[in-house]
């Protein structure tokens, strides 16, 4: 068990890093507002996995779980609000394509 | 170890599918799948409580939110979906390549794990930490839930 | 006295939302005024050493702490929230709408008060997120398309910042096994040069720079500030992004991540670029609020620059400028709210000659822009002076020169703004414009008085109020 620990850690770290790449790729390439939120979700999943891993490896499972649970709750609120905004956008312009939202130049 | 590898690979596959598929609905299902795999991984990593949260909130609630959002917004016909799929593929073909390359490269790396790794039994209970030691976080959570509630009211009422 | 700052707004929200709406809807504004006034009084009490015993806090393990930096921030939060509420009272029509708005302001207040008092990295993330969620909704509150776009941009960039911060927290958890400031601070100090720890510190700071809207991460800021409802942009520009981004940056770089050479050089660079990009972009804007937004980026640049310098004097300058900035930038946004409500536009091409029509707005706007540009004896001059002196003393002559020159640029674009909006001939269709309502003028007068007062009293304040600020530096 203890011998396997670094391997398990590194394996799932790779998984989490690949999730990060996927999420950022999605965020950069997409114009669809909902899909951007899905990209964010993937990023958050990756971070959750990182926190759980950190807790597992250092033996502070309880703290890591407490943090992960809090994180999940905050994530769902943010997504709910974001979806609300997307729906309002849809109501106004009948589309969820981000390219149509270029009234404000950043 | 084998099961861990399978879990890790399927996690990434599910995420990649989520991003690459053309229909938003499938994308959301892919997200839920990713969540479920993550839940299993969390169980394997000795975090049952967080795993349950992940399953019920992320795989359940968030999927429900997304699906209701999609059903309120977009309807694609099969033809549109097909052209969209092509479009997506031209944009996203790079992703699997990057993922495979990065995965292989990272697998070769052996990071010097100089921090002490010890999977000692956890020193206290999760519930104790949440309810007794981190009151500030609880206040924060209450506040953010309230903000979410006001937000939903403000954004949806007519 | 500390925990009530969190718990009272929470209590207020809960009582206001009891099912006696017909009564509470009218009361909400008064409750808001009361809460923010109480916060200002509480800060004064805390600063004079009274009221330090935390009776309520005994029932909770909150781990709040309070030093002079916290007090300065709590003070500005109190003042800016008060003005936001006054402006909201005036500009948001309908009891129901106003009621929802006030509730969100209270949530933002909890978020900001928590952010400045907590002592744990993960709690920091939570409270920054509370402030952010309240801000998203406040921006999108009136549901016009531009505001929704601004809010969505803000959500995406803010969530990216969040992911960075959480990644950093997980690395800290891995290396330290804990997330409290004390534990992380000592671990960072011990692990000098550990690449993993440096990476964690770097991405956390990156995340905070996004939240603070520092160039090159400023994409969301002009859209969000300019499209938000008038009252919301006062809160947002005045204090919300300052607490969640800049305060956290000051706290972490000074007390937790220890003064670190490479971090400092990055901050110096980011600060300078922000000052310049913000100032040059502001010149080209024709929208009143957008110009103010870019000006905000530029002013935040000064704070980051001072922080990068890292000496005690520089950090006093940074904190002082943070306070001043939150006052005069709120004032400018209050003025823009006045112009927007009275004339119906913020496009400077359509505005002109409002000075005679709106004397109070005109005068306070003049004070605010002179203070922003750093004209003596107003408050902004002194804080910029401290920053420039600190930079010069530390041998950073180039940066000091840039800071002074950019100040001239600030004067130029704000003068342009003042001339186009308030001076000259009255523009077409604005002949019937009147002074804004009492809520806005009272808010503007309060802020203008503070700006002038702090500026004039500065020589007396320097030793008794400003120098003690540095006591939080160890």
XYZ file of C-alpha atoms in Angstrom:
738
model
C 0.000 0.000 0.000
C 2.597 2.541 1.008
C 4.726 1.601 -1.968
C 1.887 2.209 -4.296
C 1.069 5.602 -2.883
C 3.320 7.734 -5.127
C 2.114 5.799 -8.164
C -1.551 6.285 -7.328
C -0.902 9.928 -6.615
C 0.929 10.516 -9.874
C -1.569 8.542 -11.934
C -4.540 10.557 -10.757
C -2.519 13.758 -10.937
C -1.980 13.055 -14.622
C -5.708 12.491 -14.962
C -6.432 15.801 -13.262
C -3.871 17.661 -15.366
C -5.403 16.227 -18.542
C -8.829 17.359 -17.320
C -7.399 20.839 -16.849
C -6.116 20.818 -20.428
C -9.486 19.617 -21.721
C -11.359 22.268 -19.785
C -9.154 25.122 -20.906
C -9.226 23.903 -24.504
C -13.012 23.887 -24.386
C -13.109 27.348 -22.828
C -10.834 28.846 -25.458
C -12.305 27.186 -28.547
C -16.001 27.446 -27.930
C -18.463 30.227 -28.682
C -21.471 28.531 -27.172
C -22.241 29.958 -23.758
C -23.526 26.696 -22.293
C -20.517 24.831 -23.572
C -18.237 27.385 -21.929
C -19.947 26.574 -18.650
C -19.412 22.867 -19.292
C -15.730 23.649 -19.767
C -15.743 25.407 -16.407
C -17.374 22.368 -14.837
C -14.595 20.139 -16.133
C -12.011 22.521 -14.686
C -13.753 22.424 -11.326
C -13.840 18.623 -11.402
C -10.135 18.596 -11.977
C -9.548 20.848 -8.995
C -11.824 18.742 -6.792
C -9.779 15.697 -7.716
C -6.586 17.576 -6.870
C -7.859 18.533 -3.431
C -9.020 15.000 -2.643
C -5.675 13.649 -3.838
C -3.764 16.098 -1.682
C -5.796 15.034 1.320
C -5.332 11.344 0.544
C -1.594 11.625 0.160
C -0.995 13.686 3.276
C -3.482 11.712 5.332
C -5.706 14.705 5.966
C -8.789 13.152 4.451
C -11.217 14.913 6.751
C -10.000 18.398 5.929
C -9.807 17.626 2.209
C -13.346 16.263 2.207
C -14.639 19.285 4.050
C -12.994 21.534 1.488
C -14.276 19.442 -1.429
C -17.846 19.544 -0.150
C -17.720 23.306 0.285
C -16.242 23.613 -3.172
C -19.034 21.547 -4.713
C -21.705 23.677 -3.040
C -20.151 26.902 -4.263
C -19.740 25.452 -7.730
C -23.419 24.617 -8.034
C -24.451 28.124 -6.992
C -22.111 29.703 -9.517
C -23.400 27.415 -12.272
C -27.013 28.129 -11.367
C -26.445 31.868 -11.554
C -24.502 31.522 -14.798
C -27.277 29.442 -16.356
C -29.749 32.088 -15.240
C -27.711 34.687 -17.081
C -27.509 32.483 -20.179
C -31.278 32.097 -20.163
C -31.706 35.866 -19.900
C -29.339 36.287 -22.831
C -31.426 33.806 -24.788
C -34.575 35.692 -23.931
C -33.040 38.900 -25.262
C -31.284 37.777 -28.433
C -32.799 34.329 -29.093
C -29.424 32.675 -29.296
C -26.726 31.355 -27.018
C -23.921 31.991 -29.471
C -21.262 34.152 -27.869
C -20.294 35.624 -31.224
C -23.547 37.550 -31.313
C -22.576 39.253 -28.108
C -20.022 41.657 -29.364
C -21.677 44.945 -28.574
C -19.078 45.781 -25.999
C -15.510 45.731 -27.113
C -13.426 44.654 -24.179
C -3.375 -0.567 -9.784
C -4.981 -1.772 -13.020
C -8.367 -0.583 -11.896
C -6.864 2.782 -11.052
C -5.425 3.091 -14.543
C -8.763 2.176 -16.094
C -10.499 4.751 -13.924
C -8.001 7.476 -14.781
C -8.165 6.797 -18.505
C -11.948 6.633 -18.596
C -12.162 9.883 -16.632
C -10.145 11.671 -19.293
C -12.026 9.928 -22.108
C -15.366 10.972 -20.681
C -14.190 14.552 -20.338
C -12.835 14.598 -23.886
C -16.112 13.207 -25.211
C -17.998 15.851 -23.246
C -16.042 18.558 -24.980
C -16.013 17.068 -28.473
C -19.547 15.909 -29.028
C -21.730 18.268 -31.042
C -25.035 18.017 -29.271
C -25.214 19.906 -26.039
C -27.435 17.285 -24.482
C -24.851 14.568 -25.067
C -22.264 16.914 -23.745
C -24.176 17.235 -20.494
C -24.552 13.467 -20.288
C -20.795 13.225 -20.785
C -20.326 15.652 -17.930
C -22.517 13.544 -15.680
C -20.491 10.494 -16.698
C -17.264 12.304 -15.825
C -18.788 13.126 -12.467
C -19.696 9.510 -11.838
C -16.225 8.285 -12.656
C -14.827 10.973 -10.396
C -17.157 9.710 -7.670
C -15.729 6.210 -7.976
C -12.208 7.619 -7.835
C -13.110 9.554 -4.706
C -14.456 6.396 -3.105
C -11.200 4.668 -3.940
C -9.316 7.576 -2.386
C -11.089 7.140 0.952
C -13.382 10.130 0.653
C -16.867 8.662 0.781
C -18.640 11.759 2.010
C -17.265 14.073 -0.638
C -17.967 11.346 -3.190
C -21.629 11.257 -2.239
C -21.795 15.017 -2.625
C -20.111 14.853 -5.989
C -22.581 12.233 -7.156
C -25.738 13.910 -5.936
C -24.832 17.516 -6.633
C -22.586 17.386 -9.687
C -23.947 14.372 -11.477
C -27.500 15.041 -10.366
C -28.301 18.651 -9.697
C -25.922 20.299 -12.152
C -27.006 17.988 -14.958
C -30.594 18.858 -14.193
C -29.796 22.569 -14.326
C -27.993 22.185 -17.631
C -30.658 20.014 -19.191
C -33.423 22.440 -18.254
C -31.327 25.265 -19.677
C -30.770 23.411 -22.948
C -34.393 22.400 -23.307
C -35.361 26.041 -22.842
C -32.954 27.292 -25.453
C -31.807 25.202 -28.343
C -33.344 22.658 -30.649
C -31.172 21.118 -33.351
C -32.469 19.031 -36.244
C -30.451 15.970 -37.257
C -29.002 17.725 -40.293
C -27.849 20.684 -38.261
C -26.327 18.325 -35.774
C -24.410 16.550 -38.522
C -22.918 19.745 -39.933
C -22.163 20.901 -36.456
C -20.376 17.687 -35.711
C -18.090 18.244 -38.684
C -17.442 21.808 -37.636
C -16.634 20.691 -34.132
C -14.339 17.999 -35.357
C -12.337 20.480 -37.388
C -11.965 22.633 -34.318
C -11.317 19.918 -31.784
C -9.262 17.239 -33.546
C -6.210 18.654 -31.860
C -7.511 17.900 -28.365
C -7.120 14.103 -28.324
C -3.668 14.468 -29.826
C -2.646 16.915 -27.127
C -4.193 14.755 -24.429
C -2.412 11.581 -25.561
C 0.918 13.356 -25.979
C 0.629 15.108 -22.630
C -0.458 11.904 -20.942
C 2.463 9.914 -22.303
C 4.918 12.689 -21.533
C 3.665 13.083 -17.983
C 3.742 9.343 -17.460
C 7.443 9.326 -18.291
C 8.219 12.066 -15.825
C 9.066 10.918 -12.353
C 8.546 13.891 -10.151
C 10.804 13.918 -7.140
C 8.218 13.531 -4.418
C 10.246 15.216 -1.739
C 7.260 16.184 0.361
C 6.391 13.504 2.845
C 3.737 11.133 1.607
C 1.882 9.344 4.303
C -1.617 8.043 4.010
C -2.094 7.985 7.738
C -5.591 7.418 9.047
C -7.386 10.719 9.179
C -7.010 12.508 12.478
C -10.548 13.650 12.914
C -13.980 13.335 11.494
C -15.243 15.263 8.476
C -18.384 16.272 10.269
C -16.334 17.602 13.136
C -14.289 19.741 10.768
C -17.285 21.065 8.902
C -19.563 21.729 11.836
C -17.147 22.569 14.632
C -13.883 23.832 13.259
C -14.797 25.819 10.180
C -17.728 28.024 11.146
C -16.472 30.790 8.920
C -16.814 28.558 5.874
C -20.349 27.737 6.944
C -21.248 31.424 7.086
C -19.709 31.825 3.658
C -21.774 28.947 2.325
C -24.976 30.337 3.779
C -24.178 33.697 2.212
C -23.465 32.218 -1.191
C -26.634 30.119 -1.104
C -28.596 33.255 -0.252
C -26.891 35.069 -3.109
C -27.837 32.214 -5.428
C -31.437 32.348 -4.267
C -31.672 36.103 -4.794
C -29.968 35.677 -8.128
C -32.453 33.118 -9.340
C -35.296 35.359 -8.194
C -33.783 38.402 -9.869
C -32.965 36.643 -13.129
C -36.118 34.608 -13.616
C -38.994 36.695 -12.342
C -40.939 38.670 -14.924
C -16.922 43.429 17.595
C -15.584 41.463 14.652
C -18.063 38.681 14.157
C -21.095 41.024 14.159
C -19.656 42.553 11.009
C -20.440 39.234 9.361
C -23.426 38.144 11.365
C -25.454 41.360 11.420
C -25.848 41.600 7.632
C -26.752 37.913 7.628
C -29.318 38.500 10.349
C -30.641 41.516 8.455
C -31.160 39.444 5.317
C -32.971 36.753 7.244
C -35.272 39.165 9.056
C -35.992 41.113 5.893
C -36.983 37.945 4.107
C -39.456 36.801 6.727
C -42.913 36.534 5.214
C -43.873 40.099 6.104
C -42.668 41.537 2.822
C -45.051 44.470 2.647
C -43.371 45.872 5.724
C -39.795 44.861 5.073
C -39.711 46.015 1.465
C -39.985 49.599 2.612
C -37.568 49.048 5.473
C -34.743 47.449 3.514
C -33.084 50.714 2.495
C -33.105 52.034 6.046
C -31.655 48.782 7.292
C -28.903 49.124 4.715
C -28.107 52.689 5.731
C -28.113 51.611 9.363
C -25.831 48.658 8.755
C -23.244 50.624 6.827
C -23.279 53.497 9.320
C -22.906 50.971 12.121
C -19.940 49.455 10.333
C -18.241 52.856 10.098
C -18.836 53.473 13.811
C -17.611 49.991 14.671
C -14.381 50.603 12.778
C -13.808 53.848 14.625
C -14.428 52.079 17.926
C -12.066 49.264 16.998
C -9.418 51.717 15.866
C -9.516 53.562 19.152
C -9.161 50.312 21.010
C -12.685 50.008 22.316
C -15.067 47.224 21.538
C -12.318 44.711 20.956
C -13.957 41.962 22.978
C -15.907 39.758 20.643
C -18.905 38.595 22.635
C -20.651 36.901 19.744
C -17.473 35.353 18.504
C -17.257 33.127 21.558
C -19.980 30.912 20.200
C -18.183 30.301 16.942
C -14.757 29.243 15.841
C -14.363 31.830 13.149
C -10.673 32.582 13.349
C -11.164 36.218 12.453
C -8.354 38.641 12.930
C -8.161 42.379 12.772
C -5.196 44.610 12.176
C -4.827 48.081 10.756
C -5.020 46.945 7.148
C -8.331 45.239 7.915
C -9.613 48.386 9.596
C -8.799 50.559 6.592
C -10.614 48.140 4.308
C -13.612 47.802 6.647
C -13.872 51.579 6.706
C -13.899 51.863 2.926
C -16.394 49.009 2.666
C -18.693 50.858 5.074
C -18.429 54.148 3.204
C -18.821 52.721 -0.291
C -21.722 50.486 0.716
C -23.458 53.508 2.219
C -23.115 55.446 -1.020
C -24.185 52.435 -3.074
C -27.327 52.149 -1.032
C -28.055 55.867 -1.378
C -27.546 55.712 -5.137
C -29.610 52.543 -5.409
C -32.395 54.188 -3.464
C -32.536 56.847 -6.144
C -31.854 54.946 -9.327
C -33.644 51.633 -8.911
C -37.337 51.977 -9.382
C -39.979 49.922 -7.678
C -40.007 48.627 -4.114
C -39.586 45.028 -5.152
C -36.576 45.662 -7.376
C -34.957 47.810 -4.731
C -35.575 45.192 -2.085
C -33.780 42.514 -4.096
C -30.953 44.901 -4.817
C -30.458 45.685 -1.134
C -30.391 42.007 -0.263
C -27.629 41.444 -2.784
C -25.690 44.417 -1.439
C -25.893 42.857 2.027
C -24.569 39.558 0.676
C -21.732 41.415 -1.011
C -21.084 43.137 2.305
C -20.789 39.791 4.082
C -18.444 38.616 1.371
C -16.206 41.661 1.570
C -16.169 41.903 5.361
C -15.309 38.232 5.529
C -12.567 38.592 2.954
C -10.767 41.253 4.923
C -11.027 39.554 8.314
C -10.320 35.884 7.654
C -7.072 34.037 8.148
C -7.348 30.962 5.979
C -6.618 30.440 2.299
C -9.684 28.320 1.653
C -12.010 30.696 3.490
C -10.470 33.439 1.399
C -11.604 31.562 -1.695
C -15.117 31.159 -0.291
C -15.594 34.798 0.598
C -14.094 36.052 -2.638
C -16.605 33.823 -4.367
C -19.472 35.184 -2.241
C -18.543 38.702 -3.313
C -18.161 37.578 -6.909
C -21.548 35.827 -7.087
C -23.268 38.858 -5.593
C -21.449 41.017 -8.152
C -22.502 38.821 -11.109
C -26.111 39.212 -10.153
C -25.810 42.917 -9.436
C -24.282 43.471 -12.878
C -27.011 41.486 -14.614
C -29.706 42.906 -12.371
C -31.610 44.866 -14.978
C -31.192 42.196 -17.620
C -30.185 44.281 -20.594
C -28.034 42.488 -23.106
C -24.836 44.446 -22.565
C -24.977 43.941 -18.831
C -25.617 40.231 -19.295
C -22.612 39.991 -21.551
C -20.489 41.849 -19.028
C -21.684 39.526 -16.286
C -21.009 36.426 -18.346
C -17.495 37.550 -19.213
C -16.917 38.250 -15.552
C -18.196 34.776 -14.606
C -15.887 33.027 -17.053
C -12.776 34.972 -16.098
C -13.561 34.902 -12.419
C -14.115 31.157 -12.526
C -10.803 30.722 -14.304
C -9.175 32.737 -11.538
C -10.954 30.568 -9.006
C -9.621 27.410 -10.600
C -6.110 28.817 -10.397
C -6.536 29.707 -6.743
C -7.966 26.298 -5.899
C -5.139 24.561 -7.706
C -2.739 26.587 -5.626
C -4.664 25.719 -2.456
C -4.524 22.016 -3.286
C -0.768 22.219 -3.772
C -0.468 24.011 -0.439
C -2.593 21.305 1.142
C -0.247 18.726 -0.334
C 2.923 20.424 0.872
C 1.716 21.933 4.139
C -1.256 19.797 5.096
C -3.199 22.863 6.188
C -4.609 26.019 4.665
C -4.353 28.609 7.433
C -2.296 31.707 6.683
C 0.122 30.977 9.517
C 0.874 27.410 8.432
C 1.154 28.272 4.755
C 3.286 31.311 5.539
C 5.844 29.389 7.555
C 5.913 26.554 5.030
C 6.533 28.967 2.167
C 9.344 30.534 4.152
C 10.953 27.172 4.862
C 10.663 25.749 1.368
C 12.778 28.479 -0.187
C 12.777 27.955 -3.923
C 10.833 24.685 -4.026
C 9.491 24.880 -7.606
C 6.132 23.359 -6.671
C 5.566 25.933 -3.947
C 6.719 28.747 -6.208
C 4.283 27.522 -8.841
C 1.480 27.527 -6.288
C 2.321 31.049 -5.155
C 2.532 32.183 -8.774
C -0.855 30.867 -9.844
C -2.550 32.180 -6.727
C -1.213 35.643 -7.473
C -2.223 35.245 -11.117
C -5.758 34.412 -10.005
C -5.893 37.466 -7.780
C -4.595 39.673 -10.596
C -7.479 38.456 -12.760
C -9.935 39.219 -9.968
C -8.427 42.667 -9.543
C -8.572 43.422 -13.254
C -4.869 44.071 -13.699
C -3.475 44.137 -17.263
C -3.109 41.649 -19.017
C -6.102 40.086 -17.260
C -8.400 43.084 -17.542
C -10.665 41.882 -20.385
C -13.772 41.533 -18.278
C -13.521 44.764 -16.343
C -14.626 47.536 -18.740
C -17.556 45.458 -19.977
C -18.701 44.662 -16.469
C -18.266 48.153 -15.017
C -19.825 50.059 -17.853
C -22.853 47.861 -18.424
C -23.794 47.360 -14.786
C -26.663 49.352 -13.287
C -25.423 52.688 -11.946
C -25.541 51.748 -8.281
C -23.937 48.356 -8.875
C -21.012 49.888 -10.709
C -20.345 52.131 -7.702
C -20.085 49.087 -5.466
C -18.134 47.062 -7.986
C -15.611 49.672 -9.034
C -15.379 51.260 -5.642
C -14.775 48.295 -3.439
C -15.863 44.826 -4.578
C -13.028 44.075 -6.987
C -10.616 45.983 -4.773
C -11.271 43.762 -1.788
C -11.410 40.488 -3.630
C -8.409 41.154 -5.829
C -6.176 43.871 -4.475
C -6.677 43.507 -0.733
C -6.085 39.767 -0.946
C -2.959 40.434 -2.969
C -1.647 42.896 -0.375
C -2.419 40.517 2.458
C -0.859 37.492 0.818
C 2.272 39.127 -0.555
C 3.047 40.882 2.708
C 2.074 38.349 5.356
C 1.792 34.937 3.782
C 3.947 34.532 0.729
C 6.709 36.636 2.331
C 8.464 39.318 0.348
C 9.756 37.425 -2.587
C 12.071 38.888 -5.227
C 10.560 37.245 -8.304
C 6.999 37.938 -7.188
C 7.908 41.567 -6.606
C 9.433 42.005 -10.032
C 6.333 40.502 -11.663
C 4.148 42.880 -9.656
C 6.277 45.873 -10.637
C 5.950 44.967 -14.283
C 2.212 44.204 -14.116
C 1.613 47.447 -12.238
C 3.485 49.572 -14.750
C 1.776 47.959 -17.727
C -1.605 48.434 -16.037
C -0.936 52.109 -15.407
C 0.042 52.727 -19.011
C -2.500 50.521 -20.791
C -5.320 51.801 -18.585
C -4.393 55.432 -19.127
C -3.918 55.155 -22.893
C -7.116 53.149 -23.335
C -9.032 55.670 -21.238
C -8.055 58.512 -23.576
C -9.689 56.772 -26.520
C -13.049 56.095 -24.878
C -16.175 58.023 -25.701
C -18.302 56.332 -23.053
C -18.224 57.987 -19.656
C -18.364 54.819 -17.590
C -15.964 52.933 -19.802
C -13.417 55.695 -19.443
C -13.780 55.460 -15.681
C -13.334 51.697 -15.888
C -10.036 52.048 -17.733
C -9.024 54.770 -15.319
C -9.707 52.273 -12.560
C -7.329 49.772 -14.184
C -4.711 52.486 -14.348
C -5.120 53.468 -10.681
C -5.005 49.856 -9.542
C -1.709 49.730 -11.394
C -0.279 52.242 -8.899
C -1.273 50.029 -5.991
C 0.305 46.964 -7.594
C 3.418 48.955 -8.442
C 3.808 50.073 -4.832
C 3.229 46.532 -3.662
C 5.962 45.316 -5.964
C 8.350 47.809 -4.434
C 7.831 46.069 -1.122
C 9.262 48.579 1.361
C 7.209 49.637 4.358
C 6.647 53.116 2.996
C 5.545 51.714 -0.369
C 3.018 49.434 1.260
C 1.644 52.282 3.349
C 1.316 54.149 0.069
C -0.445 51.181 -1.512
C -2.969 50.864 1.318
C -3.547 54.614 1.426
C -4.035 54.702 -2.329
C -6.412 51.751 -2.090
C -8.524 53.725 0.382
C -8.360 56.920 -1.651
C -9.044 55.084 -4.859
C -12.136 53.424 -3.459
C -13.405 56.850 -2.351
C -12.727 58.890 -5.463
C -13.558 56.164 -7.937
C -16.890 55.617 -6.198
C -17.398 59.361 -6.385
C -16.753 59.369 -10.124
C -19.160 56.485 -10.600
C -21.763 58.239 -8.449
C -21.365 61.224 -10.751
C -21.742 59.027 -13.793
C -24.886 57.632 -12.196
C -26.174 61.170 -11.784
C -25.440 61.969 -15.422
C -26.912 58.681 -16.603
C -30.175 59.029 -14.705
C -30.677 62.660 -15.626
C -29.642 62.659 -19.274
C -30.282 59.019 -20.138
C -26.916 58.426 -21.757
C -23.263 57.970 -20.876
C -22.011 58.644 -24.383
C -19.783 61.694 -24.080
C -20.442 62.700 -27.687
C -24.037 63.362 -26.766
C -23.280 65.102 -23.498
C -22.076 68.606 -22.826
C -22.623 71.690 -20.735
C -24.137 69.869 -17.790
C -22.065 71.957 -15.381
C -24.585 74.735 -15.056
C -27.491 72.317 -14.878
C -25.994 70.025 -12.264
C -23.799 72.183 -10.007
C -23.264 69.580 -7.253
C -22.351 66.817 -9.663
C -20.081 69.191 -11.507
C -18.238 70.314 -8.378
C -17.835 66.842 -6.879
C -16.712 65.418 -10.202
C -14.080 68.153 -10.403
C -12.826 67.222 -6.930
C -12.785 63.531 -7.773
C -10.873 63.901 -10.999
C -8.338 66.282 -9.497
C -7.815 63.770 -6.715
C -7.475 60.895 -9.195
C -4.948 62.835 -11.211
C -2.986 63.641 -8.075
C -3.381 67.382 -7.771
C -2.489 68.813 -4.353
C -3.863 69.132 -1.744
C -6.427 66.402 -2.439
C -6.131 62.884 -1.027
C -4.999 61.251 -4.255
C -1.965 63.509 -4.444
C -0.572 62.372 -1.107
C -0.927 58.672 -1.741
C 0.679 58.975 -5.171
C 3.433 61.088 -3.636
C 4.159 58.411 -1.038
C 4.271 55.739 -3.736
C 6.615 57.758 -5.954
C 8.910 58.631 -3.048
C 9.031 54.994 -1.965
C 9.870 53.868 -5.487
C 12.585 56.526 -5.776
C 14.110 55.640 -2.421
C 14.290 52.036 -3.442
C 16.275 52.939 -6.557
C 13.429 52.195 -8.957
C 13.848 55.490 -10.790
C 12.350 54.349 -14.093
C 9.179 53.133 -12.450
C 8.888 56.312 -10.421
C 9.231 58.410 -13.565
C 6.589 56.387 -15.366
C 4.256 56.779 -12.395
C 4.657 60.565 -12.459
C 4.245 60.826 -16.225
C 1.146 58.601 -16.191
C -0.295 60.980 -13.632
C -0.131 63.728 -16.231
C -1.874 61.428 -18.656
C -4.596 60.847 -16.058
C -5.040 64.579 -15.711
C -5.333 64.845 -19.493
C -8.071 62.275 -20.020
C -10.081 63.286 -16.983
C -9.876 66.936 -18.020
C -11.127 65.853 -21.421
C -13.984 64.009 -19.708
C -14.854 66.969 -17.506
C -14.811 69.315 -20.485
C -16.948 67.105 -22.692
C -19.560 66.343 -20.068
C -19.807 69.388 -17.850
C -18.238 72.392 -19.554
C -19.024 74.151 -22.785
C -22.346 74.546 -24.516
C -25.378 72.565 -23.482
C -25.776 69.645 -25.863
C -28.906 69.106 -27.922
C -31.839 67.728 -26.042
C -30.307 68.296 -22.619
C -31.799 71.719 -22.002
C -34.221 70.389 -19.404
C -31.760 68.371 -17.376
C -31.936 69.023 -13.658
C -29.693 68.139 -10.731
C -29.886 64.495 -9.722
C -32.054 63.450 -6.794
C -31.039 63.919 -3.184
C -29.712 60.376 -2.692
C -27.083 60.810 -5.357
C -26.103 64.312 -4.334
C -25.818 63.345 -0.675
C -23.655 60.359 -1.618
C -21.475 62.540 -3.829
C -21.142 65.183 -1.130
C -20.097 62.640 1.502
C -17.414 61.192 -0.761
C -16.191 64.613 -1.877
C -15.943 65.759 1.733
C -13.858 62.721 2.595
C -11.556 63.280 -0.374
C -10.985 66.926 0.514
C -10.846 66.239 4.227
C -8.269 63.490 4.004
C -6.218 65.637 1.650
C -6.248 68.756 3.795
C -5.718 66.924 7.085
C -2.977 64.754 5.636
C -0.036 66.483 7.389
C -1.688 65.718 10.732
C -2.768 62.258 9.725
C 0.582 61.104 8.485
C 2.065 60.198 11.853
C -1.072 59.400 13.785
C -3.056 57.427 11.206
C -0.905 56.461 8.272
C 2.346 55.306 9.811
C 0.581 52.880 12.201
C -0.870 51.129 9.137
C 2.482 49.487 8.626
C 2.120 47.689 11.960
C 0.610 44.730 10.133
C 3.959 44.190 8.427
C 6.131 41.872 10.412
